[in-house]
Amino acid sequence: MTIISKDLHIAVNILNHEGVVAIPTETVYGLAGNIYSKKAIDKIFEIKQRPYFNPLIVHIKSLAQLDELAKEIPEKAMELAKTYWPGSLTLVLKKQSTVPDIVTGGLDSVAIRMPNHATALALLEEINFPLAAPSANPFGCISPTSALHVESYFKNKIPLVLDGGKCKNGIESTIIGFENNDPILYRLGSIIIEDIEKLIGKIKIKIKRDNNPDAPGMLLKHYAPHTPAYLAKDVLKLIKIFSGKKVGLLLFKEKNIHADIKYHEILSKKGDFKEAASKLYAAMHRLDKLNLDLIVAEKFPDIGLGKVINDRLERACYNNH
Ligand code: TXA
Ligand code: MG
C-alpha cells in the first residue's frame, strides 16, 4: 500500500533502510533514494522503468555537501550555485570517484541541485547522505506536481509519498553543464536562460533533440499524455479539422471558444507565464483522464518561461504534428 503523509520520520526510516520514497520539491515530485545504496538506486530505475543510461539528479542540503560529490568546480558554477541554490537549477559537474556509476549512468559527471522546498530540505537535514531523485513518473510520462499524481502512477509500488502540497514552479529544473569551463545548457527549465545569462554571460545551447541514447533524458517524446496531443499557434483553426472528435483544449489564456468545446483548461486567465507553468502538468493530467480523442495545446510566445513551456509541449506532442 502507498501512504500519503507529511510525516518526515516515516520517510527518514524508509530511506535509512535502503527504500525509496516520493518527495516534494518546488519543481516536480521526485522518486528519492540514498545515492550510496545500490538497492535503492536499482529500485528507482525499476519503478520508473527508466533506461540505465539515463542518469539521476543528486539532491543536496548544503554547499558543503557539494565537495563530497563534485571536483574541479568552475568559477561560474560556484557563482550559479551561490545565486540560485536552494532553487531550480541543476549543475552537471565532474564527479568524485565515490559517486556510484549507477547514479550517473557511467558518465564521469554528476548532476546536482539543492531543492527549494522546506519539506525536502528538512528531510535532507535528517539523513546523512544525498538523495538521487528523478521525477516521480514512469519514463516518458507527464511529471507529477502533487502527491496524488505520484500515487496514481505508483500505487502499491512505493511505500510513501511525502506530501508537500502542490509544486510551486511546476516545471523541472534548468540543467547547466560545462565544457572547458564554458557553460552549456542541457535542459530548459524553471530558471530562465535570459536570467542566467545576465549573471554569467552567453551560454551555449546543447539541448539534444534526437533519440540517441547518449543524449540523456532529452528524448524527443517525453512529458507525454496517453491521449494524442497536438500543438498549434491557432488552436481554433486546428480543431475545425477535427470536428466530430472529442477534443480537449489546453489554452494559455482566456479565449472566446466555441460552445461545443466541452473540455478545456486555461493555464492563466491573465496570461501570466509563472502561473501557467505551475498549472501546466496538472492540467495535462486532468485532460488525459477524460478519454478524449485528442488534446490540442496552444503554443506560447517563444520567450522566457513561454519558451520553456513550449519545449515541454513540443515533446508531449511529438509524433503528432
Ligand atoms: O526539477 C528537477 O530537476 C526534478 C526534481 C525531482 O529535482 N528532477 C528531474 O529529474 O527532472 P529527471 O531524472 O526526470 O531528469 C534529470 C535529467 C535527465 O534528462 C538526465 O538525463 C539529466 O538530468 N542528467 C542527469 N545527470 C546528467 C549528467 N551527468 N549529464 C547530463 N545530463 C544529466
Ligand atoms: Mg523526468
GROMACS .gro file of C-alpha atoms and ligand atoms in nm:
model
  355
    1MET     CA    1   0.000   0.000   0.000
    2THR     CA    2   0.117   0.353  -0.071
    3ILE     CA    3   0.051   0.610   0.200
    4ILE     CA    4   0.046   0.985   0.155
    5SER     CA    5   0.177   1.157   0.466
    6LYS     CA    6   0.353   1.469   0.588
    7ASP     CA    7   0.543   1.267   0.849
    8LEU     CA    8   0.916   1.316   0.786
    9HIS     CA    9   1.013   1.038   1.021
   10ILE     CA   10   0.847   0.768   0.816
   11ALA     CA   11   1.044   0.892   0.515
   12VAL     CA   12   1.370   0.900   0.711
   13ASN     CA   13   1.314   0.547   0.833
   14ILE     CA   14   1.247   0.410   0.484
   15LEU     CA   15   1.545   0.591   0.332
   16ASN     CA   16   1.778   0.471   0.610
   17HIS     CA   17   1.673   0.115   0.526
   18GLU     CA   18   1.757   0.146   0.155
   19GLY     CA   19   1.398   0.205   0.044
   20VAL     CA   20   1.261   0.473  -0.190
   21VAL     CA   21   1.003   0.744  -0.120
   22ALA     CA   22   0.847   1.015  -0.333
   23ILE     CA   23   0.942   1.362  -0.213
   24PRO     CA   24   0.810   1.709  -0.293
   25THR     CA   25   1.032   1.973  -0.448
   26GLU     CA   26   0.949   2.319  -0.579
   27THR     CA   27   0.971   2.191  -0.940
   28VAL     CA   28   0.807   1.847  -0.952
   29TYR     CA   29   0.788   1.546  -0.716
   30GLY     CA   30   1.094   1.320  -0.715
   31LEU     CA   31   1.140   0.948  -0.651
   32ALA     CA   32   1.420   0.950  -0.394
   33GLY     CA   33   1.678   0.709  -0.260
   34ASN     CA   34   2.021   0.707  -0.093
   35ILE     CA   35   2.284   0.760  -0.365
   36TYR     CA   36   2.517   0.515  -0.187
   37SER     CA   37   2.262   0.231  -0.176
   38LYS     CA   38   2.268   0.013  -0.488
   39LYS     CA   39   1.946  -0.146  -0.372
   40ALA     CA   40   1.766   0.190  -0.355
   41ILE     CA   41   1.901   0.315  -0.688
   42ASP     CA   42   1.809  -0.013  -0.862
   43LYS     CA   43   1.457   0.026  -0.725
   44ILE     CA   44   1.428   0.380  -0.866
   45PHE     CA   45   1.519   0.261  -1.217
   46GLU     CA   46   1.289  -0.039  -1.189
   47ILE     CA   47   0.985   0.151  -1.059
   48LYS     CA   48   1.025   0.424  -1.322
   49GLN     CA   49   1.106   0.174  -1.598
   50ARG     CA   50   1.388   0.408  -1.679
   51PRO     CA   51   1.679   0.301  -1.901
   52TYR     CA   52   2.007   0.272  -1.710
   53PHE     CA   53   2.190   0.507  -1.946
   54ASN     CA   54   1.976   0.795  -1.822
   55PRO     CA   55   2.149   0.942  -1.514
   56LEU     CA   56   1.982   1.076  -1.200
   57ILE     CA   57   1.995   1.418  -1.031
   58VAL     CA   58   2.151   1.421  -0.685
   59HIS     CA   59   1.981   1.643  -0.425
   60ILE     CA   60   2.191   1.806  -0.154
   61LYS     CA   61   2.125   2.019   0.154
   62SER     CA   62   2.431   2.243   0.165
   63LEU     CA   63   2.723   2.377  -0.032
   64ALA     CA   64   2.946   2.171   0.199
   65GLN     CA   65   2.787   1.857   0.059
   66LEU     CA   66   2.883   1.968  -0.293
   67ASP     CA   67   3.254   1.890  -0.237
   68GLU     CA   68   3.168   1.536  -0.135
   69LEU     CA   69   3.024   1.480  -0.485
   70ALA     CA   70   3.198   1.709  -0.736
   71LYS     CA   71   3.551   1.823  -0.815
   72GLU     CA   72   3.719   2.090  -1.031
   73ILE     CA   73   3.412   2.311  -0.993
   74PRO     CA   74   3.429   2.601  -1.244
   75GLU     CA   75   3.404   2.954  -1.106
   76LYS     CA   76   3.085   3.019  -1.300
   77ALA     CA   77   2.929   2.707  -1.150
   78MET     CA   78   3.004   2.834  -0.798
   79GLU     CA   79   2.853   3.169  -0.888
   80LEU     CA   80   2.536   2.999  -1.012
   81ALA     CA   81   2.516   2.774  -0.705
   82LYS     CA   82   2.555   3.068  -0.470
   83THR     CA   83   2.290   3.270  -0.656
   84TYR     CA   84   2.028   3.007  -0.726
   85TRP     CA   85   2.054   2.743  -0.450
   86PRO     CA   86   1.835   2.639  -0.295
   87GLY     CA   87   1.647   2.652  -0.623
   88SER     CA   88   1.553   2.508  -0.960
   89LEU     CA   89   1.897   2.492  -1.117
   90THR     CA   90   2.088   2.168  -1.170
   91LEU     CA   91   2.463   2.178  -1.229
   92VAL     CA   92   2.643   1.899  -1.413
   93LEU     CA   93   2.996   1.878  -1.271
   94LYS     CA   94   3.294   1.643  -1.278
   95LYS     CA   95   3.217   1.369  -1.027
   96GLN     CA   96   3.420   1.245  -0.733
   97SER     CA   97   3.509   0.877  -0.768
   98THR     CA   98   3.292   0.800  -0.464
   99VAL     CA   99   2.973   0.881  -0.657
  100PRO     CA  100   2.843   0.543  -0.777
  101ASP     CA  101   2.840   0.488  -1.156
  102ILE     CA  102   2.485   0.358  -1.141
  103VAL     CA  103   2.371   0.709  -1.035
  104THR     CA  104   2.549   0.882  -1.324
  105GLY     CA  105   2.480   0.626  -1.595
  106GLY     CA  106   2.854   0.558  -1.617
  107LEU     CA  107   2.936   0.922  -1.702
  108ASP     CA  108   3.225   1.096  -1.530
  109SER     CA  109   2.995   1.385  -1.441
  110VAL     CA  110   2.718   1.417  -1.183
  111ALA     CA  111   2.405   1.635  -1.190
  112ILE     CA  112   2.343   1.817  -0.859
  113ARG     CA  113   2.087   2.055  -0.716
  114MET     CA  114   1.966   2.189  -0.382
  115PRO     CA  115   1.585   2.189  -0.385
  116ASN     CA  116   1.398   2.496  -0.261
  117HIS     CA  117   1.127   2.320  -0.068
  118ALA     CA  118   1.101   2.326   0.312
  119THR     CA  119   0.997   1.959   0.338
  120ALA     CA  120   1.273   1.836   0.107
  121LEU     CA  121   1.536   2.040   0.291
  122ALA     CA  122   1.409   1.927   0.632
  123LEU     CA  123   1.428   1.566   0.512
  124LEU     CA  124   1.784   1.611   0.383
  125GLU     CA  125   1.879   1.754   0.725
  126GLU     CA  126   1.758   1.435   0.893
  127ILE     CA  127   1.968   1.194   0.685
  128ASN     CA  128   2.340   1.177   0.628
  129PHE     CA  129   2.352   1.103   0.256
  130PRO     CA  130   2.244   1.291  -0.058
  131LEU     CA  131   1.929   1.178  -0.240
  132ALA     CA  132   1.914   1.068  -0.602
  133ALA     CA  133   1.573   1.170  -0.732
  134PRO     CA  134   1.440   1.166  -1.086
  135SER     CA  135   1.091   1.299  -1.144
  136ALA     CA  136   0.837   1.059  -0.991
  137ASN     CA  137   0.666   0.947  -1.312
  138PRO     CA  138   0.702   0.640  -1.532
  139PHE     CA  139   0.962   0.702  -1.801
  140GLY     CA  140   0.833   0.941  -2.069
  141CYS     CA  141   0.510   1.034  -1.889
  142ILE     CA  142   0.389   1.370  -1.756
  143SER     CA  143   0.578   1.478  -1.443
  144PRO     CA  144   0.385   1.487  -1.113
  145THR     CA  145   0.317   1.818  -0.937
  146SER     CA  146   0.104   1.683  -0.650
  147ALA     CA  147   0.118   1.387  -0.411
  148LEU     CA  148  -0.195   1.244  -0.576
  149HIS     CA  149  -0.031   1.244  -0.920
  150VAL     CA  150   0.250   1.029  -0.780
  151GLU     CA  151   0.011   0.797  -0.600
  152SER     CA  152  -0.190   0.738  -0.915
  153TYR     CA  153   0.129   0.641  -1.102
  154PHE     CA  154   0.290   0.419  -0.841
  155LYS     CA  155   0.009   0.284  -0.627
  156ASN     CA  156   0.148  -0.006  -0.423
  157LYS     CA  157   0.491   0.020  -0.585
  158ILE     CA  158   0.627   0.266  -0.328
  159PRO     CA  159   0.553   0.278   0.044
  160LEU     CA  160   0.525   0.655   0.087
  161VAL     CA  161   0.457   0.982  -0.088
  162LEU     CA  162   0.584   1.256   0.139
  163ASP     CA  163   0.319   1.523   0.096
  164GLY     CA  164   0.449   1.876   0.045
  165GLY     CA  165   0.147   2.019  -0.135
  166LYS     CA  166   0.142   2.139  -0.494
  167CYS     CA  167   0.479   2.217  -0.652
  168LYS     CA  168   0.519   2.594  -0.673
  169ASN     CA  169   0.712   2.611  -1.002
  170GLY     CA  170   0.561   2.307  -1.169
  171ILE     CA  171   0.835   2.261  -1.431
  172GLU     CA  172   1.164   2.075  -1.388
  173SER     CA  173   1.495   2.244  -1.307
  174THR     CA  174   1.717   2.408  -1.568
  175ILE     CA  175   2.028   2.196  -1.633
  176ILE     CA  176   2.367   2.357  -1.697
  177GLY     CA  177   2.696   2.177  -1.758
  178PHE     CA  178   3.045   2.294  -1.853
  179GLU     CA  179   3.296   2.226  -2.129
  180ASN     CA  180   3.639   2.378  -2.064
  181ASN     CA  181   3.474   2.598  -1.802
  182ASP     CA  182   3.223   2.734  -2.056
  183PRO     CA  183   2.858   2.693  -1.956
  184ILE     CA  184   2.632   2.472  -2.169
  185LEU     CA  185   2.255   2.447  -2.142
  186TYR     CA  186   2.133   2.085  -2.139
  187ARG     CA  187   1.768   2.138  -2.044
  188LEU     CA  188   1.542   2.441  -2.039
  189GLY     CA  189   1.369   2.469  -1.704
  190SER     CA  190   1.218   2.678  -1.428
  191ILE     CA  191   1.502   2.929  -1.415
  192ILE     CA  192   1.501   3.112  -1.744
  193ILE     CA  193   1.813   3.131  -1.951
  194GLU     CA  194   1.779   3.506  -2.001
  195ASP     CA  195   1.833   3.550  -1.623
  196ILE     CA  196   2.126   3.310  -1.606
  197GLU     CA  197   2.298   3.486  -1.897
  198LYS     CA  198   2.269   3.819  -1.714
  199LEU     CA  199   2.481   3.665  -1.440
  200ILE     CA  200   2.746   3.462  -1.625
  201GLY     CA  201   2.726   3.572  -1.989
  202LYS     CA  202   2.634   3.383  -2.304
  203ILE     CA  203   2.555   3.015  -2.272
  204LYS     CA  204   2.596   2.758  -2.546
  205ILE     CA  205   2.280   2.561  -2.607
  206LYS     CA  206   2.318   2.188  -2.643
  207ILE     CA  207   1.969   2.059  -2.599
  208LYS     CA  208   1.968   1.735  -2.787
  209ARG     CA  209   1.660   1.680  -2.991
  210ASP     CA  210   1.707   1.330  -3.112
  211ASN     CA  211   1.655   0.978  -2.985
  212ASN     CA  212   2.021   0.897  -2.946
  213PRO     CA  213   2.072   0.707  -2.620
  214ASP     CA  214   2.382   0.906  -2.530
  215ALA     CA  215   2.169   1.217  -2.518
  216PRO     CA  216   2.049   1.157  -2.162
  217GLY     CA  217   1.692   1.248  -2.088
  218MET     CA  218   1.629   1.481  -2.374
  219LEU     CA  219   1.441   1.235  -2.587
  220LEU     CA  220   1.203   1.384  -2.836
  221LYS     CA  221   0.894   1.225  -2.692
  222HIS     CA  222   0.870   1.299  -2.322
  223TYR     CA  223   0.631   1.454  -2.070
  224ALA     CA  224   0.362   1.295  -2.283
  225PRO     CA  225  -0.004   1.222  -2.209
  226HIS     CA  226  -0.151   0.892  -2.334
  227THR     CA  227  -0.404   1.088  -2.539
  228PRO     CA  228  -0.264   1.203  -2.875
  229ALA     CA  229  -0.172   1.571  -2.839
  230TYR     CA  230  -0.121   1.843  -3.098
  231LEU     CA  231   0.042   2.182  -3.066
  232ALA     CA  232  -0.082   2.482  -3.264
  233LYS     CA  233  -0.043   2.858  -3.282
  234ASP     CA  234  -0.404   2.890  -3.387
  235VAL     CA  235  -0.591   2.625  -3.188
  236LEU     CA  236  -0.934   2.728  -3.313
  237LYS     CA  237  -0.828   2.673  -3.671
  238LEU     CA  238  -0.682   2.332  -3.590
  239ILE     CA  239  -0.986   2.199  -3.404
  240LYS     CA  240  -1.203   2.267  -3.710
  241ILE     CA  241  -1.009   1.989  -3.883
  242PHE     CA  242  -1.106   1.753  -3.603
  243SER     CA  243  -1.478   1.829  -3.594
  244GLY     CA  244  -1.680   1.531  -3.467
  245LYS     CA  245  -1.395   1.423  -3.239
  246LYS     CA  246  -1.389   1.453  -2.862
  247VAL     CA  247  -1.130   1.729  -2.826
  248GLY     CA  248  -0.977   1.885  -2.514
  249LEU     CA  249  -0.816   2.227  -2.537
  250LEU     CA  250  -0.514   2.337  -2.338
  251LEU     CA  251  -0.504   2.715  -2.354
  252PHE     CA  252  -0.256   2.973  -2.233
  253LYS     CA  253  -0.511   3.246  -2.153
  254GLU     CA  254  -0.880   3.326  -2.166
  255LYS     CA  255  -1.019   3.297  -2.518
  256ASN     CA  256  -1.357   3.302  -2.689
  257ILE     CA  257  -1.417   2.942  -2.777
  258HIS     CA  258  -1.698   2.758  -2.943
  259ALA     CA  259  -1.973   2.635  -2.710
  260ASP     CA  260  -1.934   2.275  -2.827
  261ILE     CA  261  -1.579   2.255  -2.687
  262LYS     CA  262  -1.673   2.095  -2.359
  263TYR     CA  263  -1.328   2.027  -2.228
  264HIS     CA  264  -1.076   2.299  -2.187
  265GLU     CA  265  -0.812   2.415  -1.944
  266ILE     CA  266  -0.697   2.775  -1.916
  267LEU     CA  267  -0.350   2.792  -1.766
  268SER     CA  268  -0.357   3.159  -1.670
  269LYS     CA  269  -0.661   3.380  -1.719
  270LYS     CA  270  -0.446   3.690  -1.707
  271GLY     CA  271  -0.172   3.547  -1.926
  272ASP     CA  272   0.099   3.509  -1.664
  273PHE     CA  273   0.382   3.267  -1.759
  274LYS     CA  274   0.465   3.170  -1.399
  275GLU     CA  275   0.107   3.082  -1.317
  276ALA     CA  276   0.075   2.888  -1.643
  277ALA     CA  277   0.395   2.690  -1.574
  278SER     CA  278   0.280   2.597  -1.225
  279LYS     CA  279  -0.051   2.465  -1.359
  280LEU     CA  280   0.069   2.302  -1.683
  281TYR     CA  281   0.124   1.940  -1.576
  282ALA     CA  282  -0.185   1.922  -1.352
  283ALA     CA  283  -0.397   2.041  -1.647
  284MET     CA  284  -0.237   1.781  -1.874
  285HIS     CA  285  -0.306   1.509  -1.614
  286ARG     CA  286  -0.674   1.614  -1.593
  287LEU     CA  287  -0.723   1.624  -1.970
  288ASP     CA  288  -0.551   1.288  -2.006
  289LYS     CA  289  -0.805   1.125  -1.770
  290LEU     CA  290  -1.110   1.229  -1.978
  291ASN     CA  291  -1.083   0.964  -2.250
  292LEU     CA  292  -1.058   1.229  -2.518
  293ASP     CA  293  -0.978   1.154  -2.881
  294LEU     CA  294  -0.716   1.424  -2.873
  295ILE     CA  295  -0.574   1.720  -2.690
  296VAL     CA  296  -0.497   2.042  -2.875
  297ALA     CA  297  -0.248   2.267  -2.696
  298GLU     CA  298  -0.188   2.634  -2.765
  299LYS     CA  299   0.167   2.739  -2.844
  300PHE     CA  300   0.309   3.002  -2.607
  301PRO     CA  301   0.501   3.316  -2.705
  302ASP     CA  302   0.857   3.190  -2.750
  303ILE     CA  303   1.031   3.391  -2.477
  304GLY     CA  304   1.129   3.335  -2.113
  305LEU     CA  305   0.914   3.072  -1.943
  306GLY     CA  306   0.694   3.064  -2.255
  307LYS     CA  307   0.988   2.906  -2.440
  308VAL     CA  308   1.030   2.650  -2.160
  309ILE     CA  309   0.660   2.559  -2.168
  310ASN     CA  310   0.680   2.523  -2.548
  311ASP     CA  311   0.973   2.283  -2.507
  312ARG     CA  312   0.759   2.059  -2.282
  313LEU     CA  313   0.454   2.088  -2.510
  314GLU     CA  314   0.659   2.001  -2.819
  315ARG     CA  315   0.789   1.685  -2.654
  316ALA     CA  316   0.439   1.597  -2.529
  317CYS     CA  317   0.306   1.636  -2.883
  318TYR     CA  318   0.595   1.471  -3.068
  319ASN     CA  319   0.477   1.236  -3.346
  320ASN     CA  320   0.151   1.425  -3.368
  321HIS     CA  321   0.248   1.742  -3.552
  322TXA     O1  322   1.338   1.956  -1.125
  322TXA     C1  323   1.404   1.854  -1.138
  322TXA     O2  324   1.517   1.853  -1.187
  322TXA     C2  325   1.340   1.723  -1.088
  322TXA     C3  326   1.330   1.727  -0.935
  322TXA     C4  327   1.275   1.598  -0.877
  322TXA     O3  328   1.453   1.761  -0.880
  322TXA     N1  329   1.416   1.609  -1.131
  322TXA     C5  330   1.419   1.570  -1.261
  322TXA     O4  331   1.490   1.453  -1.281
  322TXA     O5  332   1.365   1.630  -1.351
  322TXA     P1  333   1.482   1.366  -1.415
  322TXA     O6  334   1.559   1.243  -1.383
  322TXA     O7  335   1.343   1.348  -1.454
  322TXA     O8  336   1.564   1.449  -1.517
  322TXA     C6  337   1.703   1.460  -1.499
  322TXA     C7  338   1.771   1.498  -1.624
  322TXA     C8  339   1.769   1.389  -1.727
  322TXA     O9  340   1.739   1.448  -1.850
  322TXA     C9  341   1.910   1.338  -1.723
  322TXA    O10  342   1.949   1.282  -1.844
  322TXA    C10  343   1.988   1.464  -1.691
  322TXA    O11  344   1.908   1.524  -1.594
  322TXA     N2  345   2.119   1.432  -1.631
  322TXA    C11  346   2.143   1.374  -1.514
  322TXA     N3  347   2.276   1.358  -1.494
  322TXA    C12  348   2.336   1.408  -1.603
  322TXA    C13  349   2.472   1.421  -1.644
  322TXA     N4  350   2.572   1.378  -1.569
  322TXA     N5  351   2.497   1.480  -1.765
  322TXA    C14  352   2.395   1.524  -1.843
  322TXA     N6  353   2.264   1.514  -1.809
  322TXA    C15  354   2.235   1.458  -1.692
  323MG      MG  355   1.180   1.339  -1.568
   0.00000   0.00000   0.00000
